[in-house]
Amino acid sequence: MSTKEHRFAAVDLGASSGRVIVGEVAPERLTLHEAHRFPNQPTRVLGTLHWNILSLYQGVLEGLKAAAAHTAGNGLTSIGIDTWAVDYGLLAADGTLLANPVHYRDARTTGAAEKVAKAVSPQSLYAATGIQHLPFNTVYQLISAQGTPALTAAHRLLLIPDLISYWLTGEPGTELTNASTTQLIDPRTRDWATPVAQALGIDLTLFPPLRHPGDPAGTLRQEVLAETGLTTPLPVTAVGSHDTASAVVGVPATTPDFAYIATGTWSLAGLELDAPVLTEASRAANFTNELGVDGTVRYLRNIMGLWMLQECVRAWETQGSTAPRGTRGTTATHTDLTALLQEAAQATPLRSVVDAGDPAFIAPHHMPGRIADACRRTGQPVPRTPAETTRCVLDSLALAHRRAIDDAARLSGRTVRTVHIVGGGVHNALLCQLTADACGLPVIAGPAEAAALGNVLVQARAAGAITGGLPELRALLHSTQPLRQYEPTGDHSAWDRAAARLADAQVTRATTGLGDEEEPCA
């Protein structure tokens, strides 16, 4: 282990914003400094929702420039990149981007699952890849894109973090933890599921060779150095480039009997395992086996997350709703989120709950109305105010967290004694407390920047600034990062009754098809 202080830049791109964060690492010391934050605002063009990838890349360059200024005289040791999963960019033979990447919330994959099932049954697909069914998985995106001019002309396919890395270094690669979310990787061999790709007509040669967290990913090109003010040579290091893979590294667990919930736009709730769970029961429960750092498996379920609340707030502001303490303008109201959560904490608990895993909540817009419709369909009181809707969302998320953790423990044969919440949701004290109450387990909240910390830790270990496996990395987190513990309170049986009520509603919908004719708003 090096005794001097090292600095690492973590490029962390989320669904709503991007940031470049400088991590300073020394023996028994780990600190973060946010060098630059920038918005991530998708754009709809001719009916298709795209990521504004060039704007994001410019934000990365500006962030690296700010990082260079912050570390003047000391410099950076390396750079690592993590982003959301499943989406990709297509490149021509000369490296030109053929089109802006399509957003996973775009409706183009409608009907793709049915096409895939004709070639590979859902049971066989899960047994081969272990990835839960989500309508926007990369495999469905590629099936939807078959025959399009862009895919036909493509020479390379780069997942989003690999695309950013390629633009910085000129070296193409496919980082494994993110590749595992494509539904084209065999989690047992940690290599491509070639029979699946062949059955679906997907050309795996579009993907550059696989990289693993800690592998070198090239050095910054001269024009990047000139634009950012960084010095040469500066390596880019592959990290857990799926932001959840980095966030799980950033869980400050001190014992192996923990569950994690990586919160933000999504809630990713589950366990860290040594091997995948590929049973039919696991498929039916819609669990995914994504690959993690150091040979681990992220056995988890995707839950809609704080996206539901974010979309509600967006709707209230746009409509000029009476959200708490807002400053009314001519067309919109600015929502005081702190006041809204305070009012939600006083609202009747578990008055109404919805299924936070329901695909009806994936698409943007009209979220309060969709929540009201879900309550109406299941015979529950419809929320009347923003505070009641907020409480419904948070109660529902807590129930979904409980169900995911209980199911993961049952299906894997593991015991859970502590729940760790990391990511942006650690700032939502009400959600953290409700999760502890629902699970009947202590919840340790923090760190908020778990993805950036996990990114930095993998870089630091690759550079020799720190040593050890995941337990040692997490011990450093536990000793250096602020954490808050929430103990279960209240009547746990009330959560049991709410869970049973929601389960009954889910069974009714599944057997009657009630509401299936309603398409989510695009």
Coordinates of C-alpha atoms in Angstrom, one line a residue:
M1 CA 0.0 0.0 0.0
S2 CA 1.3 3.4 -0.9
T3 CA 1.7 5.8 2.0
K4 CA 1.2 9.0 0.0
E5 CA -2.1 10.6 -0.9
H6 CA -3.5 9.8 -4.4
R7 CA -6.3 11.5 -6.2
F8 CA -8.8 9.8 -8.6
A9 CA -11.5 11.3 -10.8
A10 CA -14.8 9.4 -10.7
V11 CA -17.1 10.2 -13.7
D12 CA -20.5 9.2 -12.4
L13 CA -23.4 9.7 -14.9
G14 CA -27.0 9.2 -13.5
A15 CA -30.3 9.4 -15.2
S16 CA -31.0 12.9 -14.1
S17 CA -27.5 14.4 -13.7
G18 CA -23.8 13.8 -14.2
R19 CA -20.9 14.7 -12.0
V20 CA -17.1 14.4 -11.8
I21 CA -15.9 13.8 -8.3
V22 CA -12.3 13.8 -7.1
G23 CA -11.6 11.1 -4.5
E24 CA -8.5 11.6 -2.2
V25 CA -7.2 8.3 -0.8
A26 CA -4.5 7.8 1.8
P27 CA -4.0 5.3 4.6
E28 CA -7.2 5.5 6.7
R29 CA -8.4 8.5 4.7
L30 CA -11.0 8.7 2.0
T31 CA -12.7 12.0 1.0
L32 CA -14.7 13.2 -1.9
H33 CA -14.8 16.6 -3.6
E34 CA -17.4 17.4 -6.2
A35 CA -15.6 19.1 -9.0
H36 CA -18.5 19.6 -11.4
R37 CA -22.2 18.7 -11.7
F38 CA -24.3 19.0 -14.8
P39 CA -27.8 18.1 -15.9
N40 CA -28.8 15.1 -17.9
Q41 CA -31.9 16.1 -19.9
P42 CA -33.1 13.7 -22.5
T43 CA -34.7 15.0 -25.7
R44 CA -37.6 13.7 -27.7
V45 CA -37.0 14.0 -31.5
L46 CA -39.6 12.8 -34.1
G47 CA -41.3 10.8 -31.4
T48 CA -38.2 9.0 -30.1
L49 CA -36.6 9.8 -26.7
H50 CA -32.8 10.2 -26.9
W51 CA -30.0 10.8 -24.5
N52 CA -28.2 14.0 -25.3
I53 CA -24.9 12.2 -25.2
L54 CA -22.7 15.0 -26.7
S55 CA -23.9 17.4 -24.0
L56 CA -23.1 14.7 -21.4
Y57 CA -19.6 14.3 -22.9
Q58 CA -19.0 18.0 -22.8
G59 CA -20.1 17.9 -19.1
V60 CA -17.5 15.2 -18.5
L61 CA -14.7 17.4 -20.2
E62 CA -15.7 20.4 -18.1
G63 CA -15.7 18.2 -15.0
L64 CA -12.2 16.9 -15.8
K65 CA -11.1 20.5 -16.3
A66 CA -12.5 21.4 -12.9
A67 CA -10.8 18.3 -11.4
A68 CA -7.5 19.5 -12.9
A69 CA -7.9 22.9 -11.3
H70 CA -8.8 21.3 -8.0
T71 CA -5.7 19.1 -8.0
A72 CA -3.2 21.7 -9.3
G73 CA 0.3 20.8 -8.3
N74 CA -0.7 17.3 -7.2
G75 CA -2.5 15.8 -10.3
L76 CA -4.7 12.8 -10.8
T77 CA -3.6 9.2 -10.7
S78 CA -6.4 7.9 -13.0
I79 CA -10.0 8.3 -14.1
G80 CA -12.9 5.9 -13.9
I81 CA -16.4 6.0 -15.5
D82 CA -19.7 4.6 -14.3
T83 CA -23.2 5.2 -15.7
W84 CA -26.6 3.7 -16.0
A85 CA -27.0 0.4 -17.7
V86 CA -28.6 -1.2 -20.9
D87 CA -28.3 1.7 -23.3
Y88 CA -25.7 2.0 -26.1
G89 CA -24.2 4.0 -28.9
L90 CA -23.6 2.7 -32.4
L91 CA -20.3 3.6 -34.2
A92 CA -19.4 3.5 -37.9
A93 CA -16.1 1.9 -39.0
D94 CA -14.3 5.3 -38.6
G95 CA -15.6 5.7 -35.0
T96 CA -18.3 8.2 -35.9
L97 CA -21.4 8.0 -33.7
L98 CA -24.3 7.0 -36.0
A99 CA -27.1 8.4 -33.9
N100 CA -27.8 9.7 -30.4
P101 CA -28.4 6.8 -28.1
V102 CA -32.1 6.0 -27.5
H103 CA -33.3 6.3 -23.9
Y104 CA -34.4 3.1 -22.2
R105 CA -37.8 4.7 -21.3
D106 CA -38.6 5.1 -25.0
A107 CA -41.5 3.0 -26.2
R108 CA -39.6 1.4 -29.1
T109 CA -39.3 -2.0 -27.3
T110 CA -43.0 -2.5 -27.2
G111 CA -43.7 -6.0 -28.4
A112 CA -40.0 -7.0 -28.5
A113 CA -40.3 -9.5 -25.6
E114 CA -42.9 -11.4 -27.6
K115 CA -40.5 -11.6 -30.6
V116 CA -37.6 -12.8 -28.3
A117 CA -39.8 -15.4 -26.7
K118 CA -40.5 -17.0 -30.2
A119 CA -36.8 -17.7 -30.6
V120 CA -35.8 -18.3 -26.9
S121 CA -38.3 -19.1 -24.3
P122 CA -38.3 -16.9 -21.1
Q123 CA -37.3 -19.9 -19.1
S124 CA -34.3 -20.7 -21.4
L125 CA -33.3 -17.0 -21.6
Y126 CA -33.2 -16.7 -17.8
A127 CA -31.4 -20.0 -17.3
A128 CA -28.7 -18.8 -19.7
T129 CA -28.4 -15.2 -18.5
G130 CA -30.1 -14.8 -15.1
I131 CA -31.4 -11.4 -16.0
Q132 CA -34.8 -10.3 -14.9
H133 CA -37.4 -9.3 -17.5
L134 CA -37.5 -5.6 -18.0
P135 CA -39.0 -4.2 -21.2
F136 CA -36.0 -2.0 -21.9
N137 CA -33.2 -4.6 -21.5
T138 CA -30.5 -4.3 -24.2
V139 CA -31.6 -7.5 -25.9
Y140 CA -35.1 -6.1 -26.5
Q141 CA -33.6 -2.8 -27.7
L142 CA -31.4 -4.7 -30.2
I143 CA -34.4 -6.8 -31.4
S144 CA -36.4 -3.6 -31.9
A145 CA -33.4 -2.0 -33.8
Q146 CA -32.9 -5.0 -36.2
G147 CA -33.2 -3.8 -39.8
T148 CA -32.8 -0.1 -39.0
P149 CA -30.2 1.9 -41.0
A150 CA -28.1 2.7 -37.9
L151 CA -27.7 -0.9 -36.7
T152 CA -27.2 -2.2 -40.2
A153 CA -24.4 0.3 -40.7
A154 CA -22.8 -0.2 -37.3
H155 CA -19.3 -1.4 -36.9
R156 CA -19.2 -1.1 -33.1
L157 CA -21.7 -1.1 -30.2
L158 CA -20.5 0.6 -27.1
L159 CA -22.5 0.7 -23.8
I160 CA -22.7 4.3 -22.4
P161 CA -19.7 4.2 -20.0
D162 CA -17.6 2.4 -22.7
L163 CA -18.6 5.1 -25.2
I164 CA -17.4 7.9 -22.9
S165 CA -14.2 6.0 -22.2
Y166 CA -13.7 5.5 -26.0
W167 CA -14.1 9.2 -26.7
L168 CA -11.5 10.0 -23.9
T169 CA -8.9 7.4 -24.9
G170 CA -9.7 6.0 -28.4
E171 CA -9.5 2.5 -27.0
P172 CA -12.7 0.5 -27.3
G173 CA -13.8 -2.1 -24.7
T174 CA -16.8 -3.6 -23.0
E175 CA -16.7 -3.5 -19.2
L176 CA -18.2 -6.7 -17.7
T177 CA -20.5 -5.5 -14.9
N178 CA -22.4 -3.3 -17.4
A179 CA -22.3 -6.0 -20.1
S180 CA -24.0 -8.4 -17.8
T181 CA -27.2 -6.2 -17.9
T182 CA -27.5 -6.7 -21.6
Q183 CA -29.1 -10.1 -21.1
L184 CA -26.3 -11.5 -23.4
I185 CA -23.8 -12.6 -20.7
D186 CA -23.7 -16.0 -19.0
P187 CA -23.2 -15.2 -15.3
R188 CA -21.6 -18.7 -14.6
T189 CA -18.8 -18.3 -17.2
R190 CA -18.8 -14.4 -17.0
D191 CA -18.5 -14.5 -20.8
W192 CA -20.9 -14.0 -23.7
A193 CA -24.0 -16.2 -23.9
T194 CA -23.3 -17.1 -27.5
P195 CA -26.2 -19.5 -28.1
V196 CA -28.7 -16.9 -27.0
A197 CA -27.2 -14.3 -29.3
Q198 CA -27.1 -16.7 -32.2
A199 CA -30.7 -17.7 -31.7
L200 CA -31.8 -14.0 -31.7
G201 CA -29.6 -13.0 -34.7
I202 CA -27.5 -10.6 -32.6
D203 CA -23.9 -10.1 -33.8
L204 CA -21.7 -10.3 -30.8
T205 CA -18.7 -9.0 -32.8
L206 CA -20.2 -5.6 -32.5
F207 CA -19.0 -5.6 -28.9
P208 CA -15.3 -4.9 -28.3
P209 CA -13.4 -7.3 -26.0
L210 CA -14.6 -7.6 -22.4
R211 CA -12.8 -5.7 -19.6
H212 CA -12.9 -6.3 -15.9
P213 CA -13.0 -3.8 -13.0
G214 CA -9.4 -2.8 -12.4
D215 CA -8.2 -3.4 -15.9
P216 CA -6.5 -0.5 -17.8
A217 CA -8.8 1.2 -20.4
G218 CA -6.3 3.4 -22.2
T219 CA -4.8 6.8 -21.6
L220 CA -6.3 10.2 -22.3
R221 CA -5.9 11.4 -25.9
Q222 CA -3.8 14.5 -26.5
E223 CA -6.8 16.7 -27.5
V224 CA -8.5 15.7 -24.2
L225 CA -5.4 16.7 -22.3
A226 CA -5.2 20.0 -24.0
E227 CA -8.9 20.8 -23.4
T228 CA -8.9 19.8 -19.8
G229 CA -5.5 21.0 -18.6
L230 CA -4.6 17.5 -17.3
T231 CA -1.0 16.3 -17.7
T232 CA 0.2 13.2 -19.6
P233 CA 0.1 10.3 -19.4
L234 CA -3.1 9.9 -17.5
P235 CA -4.7 6.4 -17.5
V236 CA -8.4 5.6 -17.5
T237 CA -9.2 2.5 -15.4
A238 CA -12.1 0.2 -15.9
V239 CA -14.3 0.2 -12.7
G240 CA -17.7 -1.3 -12.0
S241 CA -19.0 0.8 -14.9
H242 CA -22.6 0.0 -14.1
D243 CA -23.3 2.6 -11.4
T244 CA -25.0 0.0 -9.3
A245 CA -21.9 -2.2 -9.4
S246 CA -19.8 0.7 -8.1
A247 CA -22.5 1.6 -5.5
V248 CA -22.5 -2.0 -4.1
V249 CA -18.7 -1.7 -3.7
G250 CA -19.6 1.5 -1.8
V251 CA -21.7 -0.3 0.8
P252 CA -19.9 0.0 4.1
A253 CA -20.9 -3.4 5.4
T254 CA -18.8 -5.0 8.2
T255 CA -20.4 -8.4 8.1
P256 CA -21.6 -10.6 5.2
D257 CA -25.2 -10.9 6.4
F258 CA -26.4 -7.7 4.8
A259 CA -28.8 -6.6 2.1
Y260 CA -28.4 -3.4 0.2
I261 CA -30.7 -0.9 -1.5
A262 CA -29.1 1.4 -4.0
T263 CA -31.6 4.3 -4.1
G264 CA -32.1 7.1 -6.6
T265 CA -34.2 7.1 -9.7
W266 CA -34.4 3.4 -9.2
S267 CA -34.2 1.2 -6.1
L268 CA -32.0 -1.8 -6.6
A269 CA -32.6 -4.1 -3.7
G270 CA -30.9 -7.4 -3.0
L271 CA -27.9 -9.3 -1.9
E272 CA -24.3 -9.9 -2.9
L273 CA -23.7 -13.5 -3.7
D274 CA -20.8 -15.7 -4.8
A275 CA -22.8 -17.5 -7.5
P276 CA -26.0 -16.8 -9.5
V277 CA -29.4 -18.1 -8.7
L278 CA -30.9 -19.4 -11.9
T279 CA -33.9 -21.4 -10.7
E280 CA -37.3 -21.1 -12.2
A281 CA -38.5 -19.7 -8.8
S282 CA -36.0 -16.9 -9.1
R283 CA -37.2 -16.1 -12.6
A284 CA -40.8 -16.1 -11.5
A285 CA -39.9 -13.7 -8.7
N286 CA -38.2 -11.4 -11.3
F287 CA -34.7 -11.3 -9.8
T288 CA -31.7 -10.5 -11.7
N289 CA -28.1 -11.8 -11.5
E290 CA -25.9 -8.9 -12.5
L291 CA -22.1 -9.3 -12.2
G292 CA -20.2 -7.4 -9.6
V293 CA -16.7 -6.6 -8.7
D294 CA -14.3 -9.4 -7.5
G295 CA -16.3 -12.2 -9.0
T296 CA -19.5 -11.4 -7.1
V297 CA -23.1 -11.5 -8.3
R298 CA -25.6 -8.7 -7.6
Y299 CA -28.7 -10.6 -6.9
L300 CA -31.4 -8.0 -6.9
R301 CA -34.8 -6.7 -8.1
N302 CA -35.3 -3.4 -9.9
I303 CA -37.9 -1.3 -8.2
M304 CA -39.3 1.9 -9.6
G305 CA -37.6 4.0 -6.9
L306 CA -37.8 7.7 -6.3
W307 CA -38.6 8.2 -10.0
M308 CA -42.2 8.0 -8.9
L309 CA -41.9 10.9 -6.5
Q310 CA -39.7 12.9 -8.9
E311 CA -42.3 12.6 -11.6
C312 CA -45.1 13.6 -9.2
V313 CA -43.1 16.7 -8.2
R314 CA -42.6 17.5 -11.9
A315 CA -46.3 17.2 -12.5
W316 CA -47.3 19.4 -9.6
E317 CA -44.8 22.1 -10.5
T318 CA -45.9 22.1 -14.2
Q319 CA -49.6 22.2 -13.2
G320 CA -49.1 24.9 -10.6
S321 CA -50.4 22.5 -7.9
T322 CA -50.7 23.3 -4.2
A323 CA -47.5 21.5 -3.2
P324 CA -46.3 22.6 0.2
R325 CA -44.9 26.1 0.6
G326 CA -44.5 26.6 -3.1
T327 CA -44.0 30.0 -4.7
R328 CA -46.8 30.2 -7.2
G329 CA -45.8 31.5 -10.6
T330 CA -47.8 32.0 -13.8
T331 CA -47.5 28.4 -15.0
A332 CA -45.8 26.4 -12.3
T333 CA -45.1 26.0 -8.6
H334 CA -41.7 25.4 -7.0
T335 CA -42.1 22.5 -4.6
D336 CA -40.5 22.6 -1.2
L337 CA -39.5 19.0 -0.9
T338 CA -38.5 19.2 2.8
A339 CA -42.0 20.6 3.6
L340 CA -43.7 18.0 1.4
L341 CA -41.9 15.2 3.2
Q342 CA -42.7 16.7 6.6
E343 CA -46.4 16.7 5.7
A344 CA -46.2 13.2 4.3
A345 CA -44.7 12.0 7.6
Q346 CA -47.9 13.2 9.3
A347 CA -50.2 11.6 6.7
T348 CA -52.1 8.4 7.6
P349 CA -49.6 5.5 7.2
L350 CA -50.4 2.7 4.8
R351 CA -53.7 4.3 3.7
S352 CA -53.0 3.3 0.1
V353 CA -50.2 1.3 -1.4
V354 CA -49.3 0.5 -5.0
D355 CA -47.0 -2.0 -6.6
A356 CA -43.7 -0.1 -7.1
G357 CA -42.5 -2.7 -9.6
D358 CA -45.5 -2.2 -11.9
P359 CA -44.3 -1.4 -15.5
A360 CA -47.2 1.1 -15.6
F361 CA -45.0 3.5 -13.7
I362 CA -41.9 3.3 -16.1
A363 CA -42.9 6.0 -18.6
P364 CA -42.6 9.8 -17.7
H365 CA -45.5 12.2 -17.2
H366 CA -48.9 12.0 -15.4
M367 CA -47.5 10.1 -12.4
P368 CA -50.0 11.4 -9.8
G369 CA -52.9 10.3 -12.1
R370 CA -51.4 6.9 -12.6
I371 CA -51.0 6.4 -8.9
A372 CA -54.6 7.5 -8.3
D373 CA -55.7 5.0 -11.0
A374 CA -53.8 2.2 -9.4
C375 CA -55.4 2.9 -6.0
R376 CA -58.8 3.1 -7.6
R377 CA -58.4 -0.2 -9.5
T378 CA -57.5 -2.0 -6.3
G379 CA -60.3 -0.5 -4.2
Q380 CA -58.1 1.7 -2.0
P381 CA -58.6 5.3 -1.1
V382 CA -57.3 7.7 -3.7
P383 CA -54.7 10.2 -2.4
R384 CA -56.3 13.6 -2.2
T385 CA -53.3 15.9 -1.7
P386 CA -49.6 15.9 -2.7
A387 CA -48.7 14.9 0.8
E388 CA -51.0 11.9 0.7
T389 CA -49.6 10.9 -2.7
T390 CA -46.1 11.2 -1.4
R391 CA -46.9 9.0 1.6
C392 CA -48.4 6.5 -0.8
V393 CA -45.2 6.4 -2.9
L394 CA -42.9 6.1 0.1
D395 CA -45.0 3.5 1.9
S396 CA -45.1 1.6 -1.4
L397 CA -41.4 1.8 -1.9
A398 CA -40.8 0.6 1.7
L399 CA -43.1 -2.4 1.0
A400 CA -41.3 -3.1 -2.2
H401 CA -37.9 -3.0 -0.4
R402 CA -39.2 -5.5 2.2
R403 CA -40.6 -7.8 -0.4
A404 CA -37.3 -7.8 -2.5
I405 CA -35.1 -8.5 0.5
D406 CA -37.4 -11.2 1.9
D407 CA -37.6 -12.9 -1.5
A408 CA -33.8 -12.6 -2.1
A409 CA -33.0 -14.2 1.2
R410 CA -35.5 -17.0 0.6
L411 CA -34.4 -17.8 -2.9
S412 CA -30.7 -17.7 -2.1
G413 CA -30.9 -19.4 1.3
R414 CA -29.2 -16.4 3.0
T415 CA -30.0 -14.7 6.3
V416 CA -30.2 -10.9 6.4
R417 CA -29.6 -9.0 9.7
T418 CA -28.9 -5.5 8.4
V419 CA -30.1 -3.4 5.5
H420 CA -27.8 -0.8 4.0
I421 CA -29.3 2.1 2.0
V422 CA -26.9 3.9 -0.2
G423 CA -27.3 6.6 -2.9
G424 CA -29.5 9.6 -3.1
G425 CA -32.2 8.1 -1.0
V426 CA -30.1 8.3 2.2
H427 CA -31.2 12.0 2.3
N428 CA -34.8 10.9 2.5
A429 CA -35.1 10.2 6.2
L430 CA -38.8 9.2 6.0
L431 CA -38.0 6.6 3.3
C432 CA -35.1 5.2 5.4
Q433 CA -37.3 4.9 8.5
L434 CA -40.2 3.4 6.7
T435 CA -37.9 0.8 5.2
A436 CA -36.6 -0.1 8.6
D437 CA -40.2 -0.4 9.9
A438 CA -41.4 -2.5 6.9
C439 CA -38.4 -4.8 7.0
G440 CA -38.3 -5.1 10.8
L441 CA -34.5 -4.7 10.5
P442 CA -32.0 -1.9 11.3
V443 CA -31.2 0.3 8.3
I444 CA -27.8 1.9 8.0
A445 CA -28.1 4.9 5.6
G446 CA -25.0 6.2 3.8
P447 CA -23.0 7.0 1.9
A448 CA -25.0 9.1 -0.5
E449 CA -22.2 9.0 -3.1
A450 CA -21.7 5.3 -3.0
A451 CA -21.2 4.9 -6.7
A452 CA -18.5 7.5 -6.8
L453 CA -16.8 6.0 -3.8
G454 CA -16.9 2.5 -5.2
N455 CA -15.5 3.9 -8.5
V456 CA -12.7 5.6 -6.6
L457 CA -11.9 2.5 -4.5
V458 CA -11.5 0.2 -7.5
Q459 CA -9.2 2.8 -9.1
A460 CA -7.2 3.2 -5.9
R461 CA -6.7 -0.6 -5.6
A462 CA -5.6 -0.9 -9.2
A463 CA -3.1 1.9 -8.7
G464 CA -1.7 0.3 -5.5
A465 CA -2.9 3.1 -3.3
I466 CA -4.8 0.6 -1.2
T467 CA -4.9 -3.2 -1.0
G468 CA -7.3 -5.9 0.0
G469 CA -10.6 -7.4 -1.1
L470 CA -14.1 -6.0 -0.7
P471 CA -14.1 -6.4 3.1
E472 CA -11.0 -4.2 3.4
L473 CA -12.4 -1.6 1.0
R474 CA -15.7 -1.5 2.9
A475 CA -13.8 -1.2 6.2
L476 CA -12.2 1.9 4.9
L477 CA -15.7 3.2 4.0
H478 CA -17.1 2.4 7.4
S479 CA -14.4 4.2 9.2
T480 CA -14.4 7.3 7.1
Q481 CA -17.9 8.0 5.9
P482 CA -20.9 9.5 7.8
L483 CA -23.6 6.9 8.5
R484 CA -27.0 7.0 10.2
Q485 CA -28.8 4.1 11.7
Y486 CA -32.6 3.7 11.8
E487 CA -34.2 1.1 14.1
P488 CA -37.6 -0.4 13.4
T489 CA -40.5 1.3 15.1
G490 CA -44.3 1.0 15.3
D491 CA -46.6 -1.9 14.7
H492 CA -44.9 -4.4 12.3
S493 CA -48.2 -6.2 11.8
A494 CA -49.6 -3.2 10.0
W495 CA -46.9 -3.7 7.4
D496 CA -47.9 -7.4 7.2
R497 CA -51.5 -6.5 6.5
A498 CA -50.5 -3.9 3.9
A499 CA -48.3 -6.4 2.2
A500 CA -51.1 -9.0 2.1
R501 CA -53.5 -6.4 0.8
L502 CA -51.1 -5.5 -2.0
A503 CA -50.4 -9.2 -2.8
D504 CA -54.2 -9.8 -3.1
A505 CA -54.5 -6.9 -5.5
Q506 CA -51.6 -8.2 -7.6
V507 CA -53.2 -11.6 -7.8
T508 CA -56.6 -10.1 -8.8
R509 CA -55.0 -8.1 -11.5
A510 CA -52.9 -11.0 -12.8
T511 CA -56.0 -13.3 -13.0
T512 CA -58.5 -10.8 -14.4
G513 CA -56.2 -8.7 -16.6
L514 CA -57.7 -5.6 -15.0
G515 CA -55.9 -2.6 -16.2
D516 CA -53.9 -4.5 -18.8
E517 CA -55.5 -2.5 -21.6
E518 CA -54.0 0.7 -20.3
E519 CA -50.7 1.7 -21.9
P520 CA -48.3 3.9 -19.9
C521 CA -48.2 7.4 -21.1
A522 CA -45.1 8.0 -23.3

